[in-house]
Structure formats: structure tokens, C-alpha cells
mmCIF file of C-alpha atoms in Angstrom:
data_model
loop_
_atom_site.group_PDB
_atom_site.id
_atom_site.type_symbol
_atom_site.label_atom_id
_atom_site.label_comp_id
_atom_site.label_asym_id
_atom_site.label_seq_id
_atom_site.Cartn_x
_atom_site.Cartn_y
_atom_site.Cartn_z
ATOM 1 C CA UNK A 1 116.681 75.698 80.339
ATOM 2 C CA UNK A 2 114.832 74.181 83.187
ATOM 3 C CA UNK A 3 111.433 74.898 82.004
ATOM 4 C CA UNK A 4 109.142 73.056 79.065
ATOM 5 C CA UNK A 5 110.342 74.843 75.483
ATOM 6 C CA UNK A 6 108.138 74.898 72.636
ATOM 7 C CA UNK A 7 108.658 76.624 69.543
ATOM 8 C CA UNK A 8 107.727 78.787 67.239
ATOM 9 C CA UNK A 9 105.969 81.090 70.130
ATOM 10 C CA UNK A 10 104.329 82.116 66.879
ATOM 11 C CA UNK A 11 102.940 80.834 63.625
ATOM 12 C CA UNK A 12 101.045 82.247 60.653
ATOM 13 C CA UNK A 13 100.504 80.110 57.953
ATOM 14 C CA UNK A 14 97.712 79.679 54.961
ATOM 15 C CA UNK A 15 94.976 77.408 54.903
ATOM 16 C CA UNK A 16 96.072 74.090 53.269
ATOM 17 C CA UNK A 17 99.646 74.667 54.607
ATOM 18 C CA UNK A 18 101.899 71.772 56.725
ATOM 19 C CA UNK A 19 102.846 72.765 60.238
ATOM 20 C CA UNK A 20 105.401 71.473 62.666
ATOM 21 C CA UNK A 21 105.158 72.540 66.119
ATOM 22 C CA UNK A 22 107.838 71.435 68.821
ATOM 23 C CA UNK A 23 108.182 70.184 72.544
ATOM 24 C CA UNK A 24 111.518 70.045 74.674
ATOM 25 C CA UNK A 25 110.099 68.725 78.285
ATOM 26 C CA UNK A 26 111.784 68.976 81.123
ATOM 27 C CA UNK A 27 114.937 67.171 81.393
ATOM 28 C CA UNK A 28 114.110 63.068 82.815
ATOM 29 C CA UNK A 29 110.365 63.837 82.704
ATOM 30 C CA UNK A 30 108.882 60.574 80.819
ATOM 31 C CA UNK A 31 105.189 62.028 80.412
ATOM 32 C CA UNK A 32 104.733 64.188 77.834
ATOM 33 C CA UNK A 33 101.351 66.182 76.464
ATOM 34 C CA UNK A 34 99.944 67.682 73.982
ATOM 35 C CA UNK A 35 96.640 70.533 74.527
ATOM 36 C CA UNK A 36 95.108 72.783 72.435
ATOM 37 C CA UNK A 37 93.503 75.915 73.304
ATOM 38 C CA UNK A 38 91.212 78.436 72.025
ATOM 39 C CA UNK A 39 90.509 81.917 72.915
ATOM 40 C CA UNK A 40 87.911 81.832 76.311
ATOM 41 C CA UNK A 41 88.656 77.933 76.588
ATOM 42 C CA UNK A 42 90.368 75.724 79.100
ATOM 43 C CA UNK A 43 92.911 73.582 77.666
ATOM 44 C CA UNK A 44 91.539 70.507 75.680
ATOM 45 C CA UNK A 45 93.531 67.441 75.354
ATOM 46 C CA UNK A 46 94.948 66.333 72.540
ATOM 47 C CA UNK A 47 97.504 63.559 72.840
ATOM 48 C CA UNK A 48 99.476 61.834 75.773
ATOM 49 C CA UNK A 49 103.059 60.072 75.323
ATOM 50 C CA UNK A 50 104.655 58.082 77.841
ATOM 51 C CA UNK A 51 108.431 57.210 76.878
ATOM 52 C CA UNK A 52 108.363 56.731 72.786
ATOM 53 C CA UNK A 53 104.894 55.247 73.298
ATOM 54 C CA UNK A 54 101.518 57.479 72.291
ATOM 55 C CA UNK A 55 99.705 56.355 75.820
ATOM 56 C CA UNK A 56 96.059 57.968 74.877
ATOM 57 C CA UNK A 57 95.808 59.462 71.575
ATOM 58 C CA UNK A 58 91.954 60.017 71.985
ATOM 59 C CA UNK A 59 92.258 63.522 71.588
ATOM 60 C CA UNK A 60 93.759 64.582 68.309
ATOM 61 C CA UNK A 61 90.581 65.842 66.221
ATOM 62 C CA UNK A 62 91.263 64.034 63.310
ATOM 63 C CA UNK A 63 94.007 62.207 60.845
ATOM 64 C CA UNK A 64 95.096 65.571 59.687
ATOM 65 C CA UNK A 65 96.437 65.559 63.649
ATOM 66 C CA UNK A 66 99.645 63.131 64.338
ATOM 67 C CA UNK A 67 102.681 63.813 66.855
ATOM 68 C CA UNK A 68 105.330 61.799 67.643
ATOM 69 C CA UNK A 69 108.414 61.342 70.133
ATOM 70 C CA UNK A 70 111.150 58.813 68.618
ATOM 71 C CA UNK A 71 113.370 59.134 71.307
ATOM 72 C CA UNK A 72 111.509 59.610 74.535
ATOM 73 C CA UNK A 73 112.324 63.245 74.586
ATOM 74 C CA UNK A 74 111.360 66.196 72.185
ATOM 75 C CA UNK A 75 107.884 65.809 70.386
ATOM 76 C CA UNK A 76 106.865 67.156 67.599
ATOM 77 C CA UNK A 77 103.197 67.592 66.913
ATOM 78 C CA UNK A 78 102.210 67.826 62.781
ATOM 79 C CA UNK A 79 99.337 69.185 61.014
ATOM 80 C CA UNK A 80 98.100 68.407 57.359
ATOM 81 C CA UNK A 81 96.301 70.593 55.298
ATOM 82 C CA UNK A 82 95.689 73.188 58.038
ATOM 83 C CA UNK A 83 91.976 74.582 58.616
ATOM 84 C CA UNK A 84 91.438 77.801 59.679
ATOM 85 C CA UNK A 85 89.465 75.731 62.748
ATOM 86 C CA UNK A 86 93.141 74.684 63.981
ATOM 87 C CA UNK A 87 93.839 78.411 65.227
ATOM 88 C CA UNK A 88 94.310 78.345 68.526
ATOM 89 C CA UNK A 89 97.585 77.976 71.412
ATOM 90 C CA UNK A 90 98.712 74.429 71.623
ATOM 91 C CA UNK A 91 100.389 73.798 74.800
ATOM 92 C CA UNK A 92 103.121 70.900 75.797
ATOM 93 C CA UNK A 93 103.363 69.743 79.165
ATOM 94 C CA UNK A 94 105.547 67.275 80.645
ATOM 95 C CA UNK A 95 105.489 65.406 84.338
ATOM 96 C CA UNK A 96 107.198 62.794 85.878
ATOM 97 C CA UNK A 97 105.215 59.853 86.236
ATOM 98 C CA UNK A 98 105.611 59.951 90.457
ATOM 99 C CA UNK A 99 103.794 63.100 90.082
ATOM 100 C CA UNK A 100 100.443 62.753 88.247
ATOM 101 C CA UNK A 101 98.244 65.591 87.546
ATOM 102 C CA UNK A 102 101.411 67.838 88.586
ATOM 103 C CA UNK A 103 102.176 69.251 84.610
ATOM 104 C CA UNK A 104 104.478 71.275 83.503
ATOM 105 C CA UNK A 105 103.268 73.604 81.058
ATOM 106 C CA UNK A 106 105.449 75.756 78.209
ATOM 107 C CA UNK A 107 104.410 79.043 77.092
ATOM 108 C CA UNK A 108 102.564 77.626 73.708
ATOM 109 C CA UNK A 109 102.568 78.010 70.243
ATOM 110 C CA UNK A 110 100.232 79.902 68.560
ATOM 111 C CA UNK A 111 99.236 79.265 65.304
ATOM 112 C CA UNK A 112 97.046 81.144 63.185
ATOM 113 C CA UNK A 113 95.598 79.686 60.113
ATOM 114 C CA UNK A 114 94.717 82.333 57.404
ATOM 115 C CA UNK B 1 82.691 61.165 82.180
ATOM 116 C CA UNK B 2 84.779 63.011 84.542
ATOM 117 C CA UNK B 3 84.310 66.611 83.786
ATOM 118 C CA UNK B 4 84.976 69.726 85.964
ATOM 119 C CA UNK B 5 82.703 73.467 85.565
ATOM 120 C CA UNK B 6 83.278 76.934 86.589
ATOM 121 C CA UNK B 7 80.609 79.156 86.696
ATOM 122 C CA UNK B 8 81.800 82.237 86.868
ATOM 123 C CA UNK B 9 83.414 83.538 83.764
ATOM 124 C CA UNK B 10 85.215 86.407 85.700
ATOM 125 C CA UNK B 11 85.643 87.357 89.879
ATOM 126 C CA UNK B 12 86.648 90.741 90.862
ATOM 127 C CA UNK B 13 87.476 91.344 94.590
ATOM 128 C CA UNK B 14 89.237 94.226 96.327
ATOM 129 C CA UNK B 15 92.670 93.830 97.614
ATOM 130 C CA UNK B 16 93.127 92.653 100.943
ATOM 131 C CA UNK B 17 90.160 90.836 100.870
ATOM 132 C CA UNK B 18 88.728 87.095 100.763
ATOM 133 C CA UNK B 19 88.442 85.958 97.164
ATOM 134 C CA UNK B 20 87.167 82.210 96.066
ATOM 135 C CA UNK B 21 86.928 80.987 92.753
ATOM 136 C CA UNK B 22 84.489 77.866 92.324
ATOM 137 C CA UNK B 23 84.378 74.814 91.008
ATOM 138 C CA UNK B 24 82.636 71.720 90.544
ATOM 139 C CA UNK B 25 82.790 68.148 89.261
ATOM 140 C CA UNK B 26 81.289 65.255 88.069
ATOM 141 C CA UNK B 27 83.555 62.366 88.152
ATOM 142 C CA UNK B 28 82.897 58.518 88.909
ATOM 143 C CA UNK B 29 84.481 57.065 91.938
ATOM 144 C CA UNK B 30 87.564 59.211 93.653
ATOM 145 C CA UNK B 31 88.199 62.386 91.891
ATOM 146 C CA UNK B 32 91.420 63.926 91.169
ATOM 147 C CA UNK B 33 90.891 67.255 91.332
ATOM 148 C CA UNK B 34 93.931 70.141 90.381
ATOM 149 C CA UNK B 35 93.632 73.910 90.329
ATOM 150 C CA UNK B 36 96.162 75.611 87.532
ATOM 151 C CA UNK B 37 96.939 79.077 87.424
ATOM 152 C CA UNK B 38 97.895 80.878 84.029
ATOM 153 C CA UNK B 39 99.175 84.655 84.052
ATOM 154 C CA UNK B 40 99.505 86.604 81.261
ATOM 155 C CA UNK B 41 101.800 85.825 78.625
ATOM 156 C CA UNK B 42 102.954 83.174 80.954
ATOM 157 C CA UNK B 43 102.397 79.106 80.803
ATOM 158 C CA UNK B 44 99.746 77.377 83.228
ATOM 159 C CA UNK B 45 101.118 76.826 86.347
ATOM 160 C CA UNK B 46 100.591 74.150 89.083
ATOM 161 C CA UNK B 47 98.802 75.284 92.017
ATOM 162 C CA UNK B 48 97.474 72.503 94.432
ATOM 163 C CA UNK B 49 95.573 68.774 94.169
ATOM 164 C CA UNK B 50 93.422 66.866 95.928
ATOM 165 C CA UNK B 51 93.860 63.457 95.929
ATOM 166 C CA UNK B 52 93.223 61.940 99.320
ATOM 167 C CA UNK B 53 93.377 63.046 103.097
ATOM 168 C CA UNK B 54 92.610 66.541 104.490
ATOM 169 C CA UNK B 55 89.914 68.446 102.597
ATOM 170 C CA UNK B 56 91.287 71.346 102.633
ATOM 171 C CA UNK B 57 94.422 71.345 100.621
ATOM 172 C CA UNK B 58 97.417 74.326 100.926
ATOM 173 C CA UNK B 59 98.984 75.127 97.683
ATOM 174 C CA UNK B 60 101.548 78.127 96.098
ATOM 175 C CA UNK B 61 101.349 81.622 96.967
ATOM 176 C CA UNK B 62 98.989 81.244 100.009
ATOM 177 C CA UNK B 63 96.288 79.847 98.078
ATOM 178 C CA UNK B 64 94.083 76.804 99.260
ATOM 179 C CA UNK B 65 90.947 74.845 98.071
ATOM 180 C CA UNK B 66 88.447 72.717 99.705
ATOM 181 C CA UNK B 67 87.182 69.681 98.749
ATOM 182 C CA UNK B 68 83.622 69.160 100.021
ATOM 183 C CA UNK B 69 82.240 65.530 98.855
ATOM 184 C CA UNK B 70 78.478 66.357 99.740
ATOM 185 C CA UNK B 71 78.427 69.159 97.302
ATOM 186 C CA UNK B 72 80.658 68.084 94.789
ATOM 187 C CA UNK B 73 83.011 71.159 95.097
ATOM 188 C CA UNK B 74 86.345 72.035 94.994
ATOM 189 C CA UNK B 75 86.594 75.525 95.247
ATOM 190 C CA UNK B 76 90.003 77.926 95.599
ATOM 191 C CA UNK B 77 90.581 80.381 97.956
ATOM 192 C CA UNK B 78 92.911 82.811 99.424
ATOM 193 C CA UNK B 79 92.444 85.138 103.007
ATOM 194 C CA UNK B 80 93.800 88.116 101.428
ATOM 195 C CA UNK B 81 93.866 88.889 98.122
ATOM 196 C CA UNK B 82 97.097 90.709 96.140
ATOM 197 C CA UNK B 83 97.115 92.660 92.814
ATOM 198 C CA UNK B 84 99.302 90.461 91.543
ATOM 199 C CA UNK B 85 96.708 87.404 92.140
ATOM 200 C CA UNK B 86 94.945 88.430 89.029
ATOM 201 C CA UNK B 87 94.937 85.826 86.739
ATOM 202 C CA UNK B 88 92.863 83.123 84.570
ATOM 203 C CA UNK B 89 92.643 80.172 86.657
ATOM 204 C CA UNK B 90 91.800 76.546 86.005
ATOM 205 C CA UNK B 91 90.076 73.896 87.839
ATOM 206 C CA UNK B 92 90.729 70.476 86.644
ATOM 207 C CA UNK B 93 90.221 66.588 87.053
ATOM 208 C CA UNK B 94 92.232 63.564 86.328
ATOM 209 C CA UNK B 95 91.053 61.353 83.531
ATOM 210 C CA UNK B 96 92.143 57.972 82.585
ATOM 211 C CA UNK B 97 95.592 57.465 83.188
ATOM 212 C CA UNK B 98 97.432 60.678 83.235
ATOM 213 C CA UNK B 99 95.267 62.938 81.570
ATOM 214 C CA UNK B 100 93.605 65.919 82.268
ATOM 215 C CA UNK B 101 90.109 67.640 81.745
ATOM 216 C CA UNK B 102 90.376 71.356 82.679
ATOM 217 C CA UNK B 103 86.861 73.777 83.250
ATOM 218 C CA UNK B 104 86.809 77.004 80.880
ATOM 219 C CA UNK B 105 88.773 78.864 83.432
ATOM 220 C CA UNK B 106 87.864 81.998 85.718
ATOM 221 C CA UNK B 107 89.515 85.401 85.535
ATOM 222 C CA UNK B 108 89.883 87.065 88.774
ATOM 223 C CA UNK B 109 90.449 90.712 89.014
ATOM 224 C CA UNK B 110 92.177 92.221 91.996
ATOM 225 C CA UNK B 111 91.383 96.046 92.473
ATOM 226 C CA UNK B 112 93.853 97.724 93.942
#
């Protein structure tokens, strides 16, 4: 597709679970995000890659948080020992790098932590 | 800290006419400054930026914002406003390299 595909569009798991959550960007777009989102909230940033590289990482809560993109590509984004805190949409977005601040934003994940 | 606000939690405006969302920043030096648009069930989309030049800035779907230094406002508007303008919108500013920091969004509310 020509848009930014993350899956699951959905997620229910139990407190103390692991959770994978994944990112196709747009096809030749080297920037690649990661933002959370909770109900009433703007987006909050979590992580920024550019290439294979995690650019600004300053986000991510804490060490339970980690994401990675081995090839420059798809990203995954991982949570340990899920809280029920970590409920919330998190959103990928990708842009290429001759167009900062212009993101392109998939339709989320949402994860619910029980 | 760059940081953008909204204060209005919701906008409701007839159809047909004016409607502006507002927003302000904070930022240190030359802001960045993006409005996003998210409809429901739908991803946030792109709207318009500010970077440099003209202060008022055209964007999608007949929407526009100006930037206005003196106040430190960027705020969106649109001449006429549609049903299907009714959305949660998001004001935003760049951060560091790449990033950034959106406000807590605005739901407008077209009546028909």
C-alpha cells in the first residue's frame, strides 16, 4: 500500500504480558517515528529513527520501552512487562528527510493492558 | 522548551461560516510550527507549516493559518466551514531535529 501500515489495529493483553507492535513506512521514506497517545491527548513522542540509527530516543518512558529498525525499513516497537499505564494508541509516522515536520501518520495500534 | 497550547478543548461553528481554531507557542528562536488534522477512525493528517516567508500559510482542503510573531500565535482557519470539517485537530512545533511536540488537540463541530 502507499500509506504507513501498522499492525495489530488492536491489542488486548494482561498486565505483565510482552508486546510487539509493528511499522511498515512509506516506501524510500528514511525517517521513521514512534508516538503514543492517550485518550483526550495530543500525540507524545516516543522514539525517532533515521536509517537503522535510533536518532532521539528521549522519549520512550522507560527500559521496559525499546524499538528497533535493523534494516532501515519496518520497526518494531517492544514492551516488557506491560502496565496497565501503557494503554493508549501508539502511532508510526514516517517522512522523508527533504520534508521535515511533513509526517506521515498510520492508523495506530491500540493496546489495552488489562 | 518548545511547546505549543490550545485552549479550547472543543469549537462548534455553523456551516457556512468562519471557523478558527487557536494556537499558541513558546519556542526559542524560529519556530516550526505544523497544524495536523485527525478524523475519526482515520490517522493524523498533514495540513500546513510555517516555516519562513508569508504569514499566512494555505494548506489542504481550503484551510489556512496565520502566523503572527507579536502574539505568539498560529492559529487555523477556514472562510466557510463544511460538515465534513469536523474533526480533532492538532497544532504542533518542531523540536530538535525532526521531532515533534503536538498541543492536546481541538475538536471542532460543524452544525449542519
Amino acid at each position: 500500500g502507499a500509506g504507513v501500515s501498522q499492525t495489530p489495529s488492536n491489542k488486548v493483553t494482561e498486565k505483565g504480558k510482552y508486546v510487539e507492535l509493528r511499522c511498515d513506512p512509506i516506501s524510500g521514506h528514511t525517517a521513521l517515528y514512534w508516538y503514543r497517545q492517550s485518550l483526550g491527548q495530543g500525540p507524545e513522542f516516543l522514539i525517532y529513527f533515521q536509517g537503522t540509527g535510533a536518532a532521539d530516543d528521549s522519549g520512550l518512558p522507560n527500559d521496559r520501552f525499546f524499538a528497533v529498525r535493523p534494516e532501515g525499513s519496518v520497526s518494531t516497537l517492544k514492551i516488557q512487562r506491560t502496565e496497565r499505564g501503557d494503554s493508549a494508541v501508539y502511532l508510526c509516522a514516517s517522512s522523508s528527510w527533504t520534508d521535515a515536520g511533513e509526517l506521515f501518520f498510520g492508523e495506530g495500534s491500540r493496546l489495552t493492558v488489562l | 522548551a518548545q511547546s505549543v497550547a490550545q485552549p479550547e478543548d472543543q469549537v462548534n461553528v455553523a456551516e457556512g461560516n468562519p471557523l478558527t481554531v487557536k494556537c499558541t507557542y513558546s519556542v526559542s528562536g524560529n519556530p516550526y510550527l505544523f497544524w495536523y488534522v485527525q478524523y475519526p477512525n482515520r490517522g493524523l493528517q498533514f495540513l500546513l507549516k510555517y516555516i519562513t516567508g508569508d504569514n499566512l500559510v494555505k494548506g489542504s482542503y481550503g484551510f489556512e493559518a496565520e502566523f503572527n510573531k507579536s502574539q505568539t500565535s498560529f492559529h487555523l482557519k477556514k472562510p466557510s466551514a463544511l460538515v465534513s470539517d469536523s474533526a480533532l485537530y492538532f497544532c504542533a512545533v518542531q523540536t530538535g531535529a525532526n521531532n515533534l511536540f503536538f498541543g492536546t488537540g481541538t475538536r471542532l463541530t460543524v452544525i449542519p
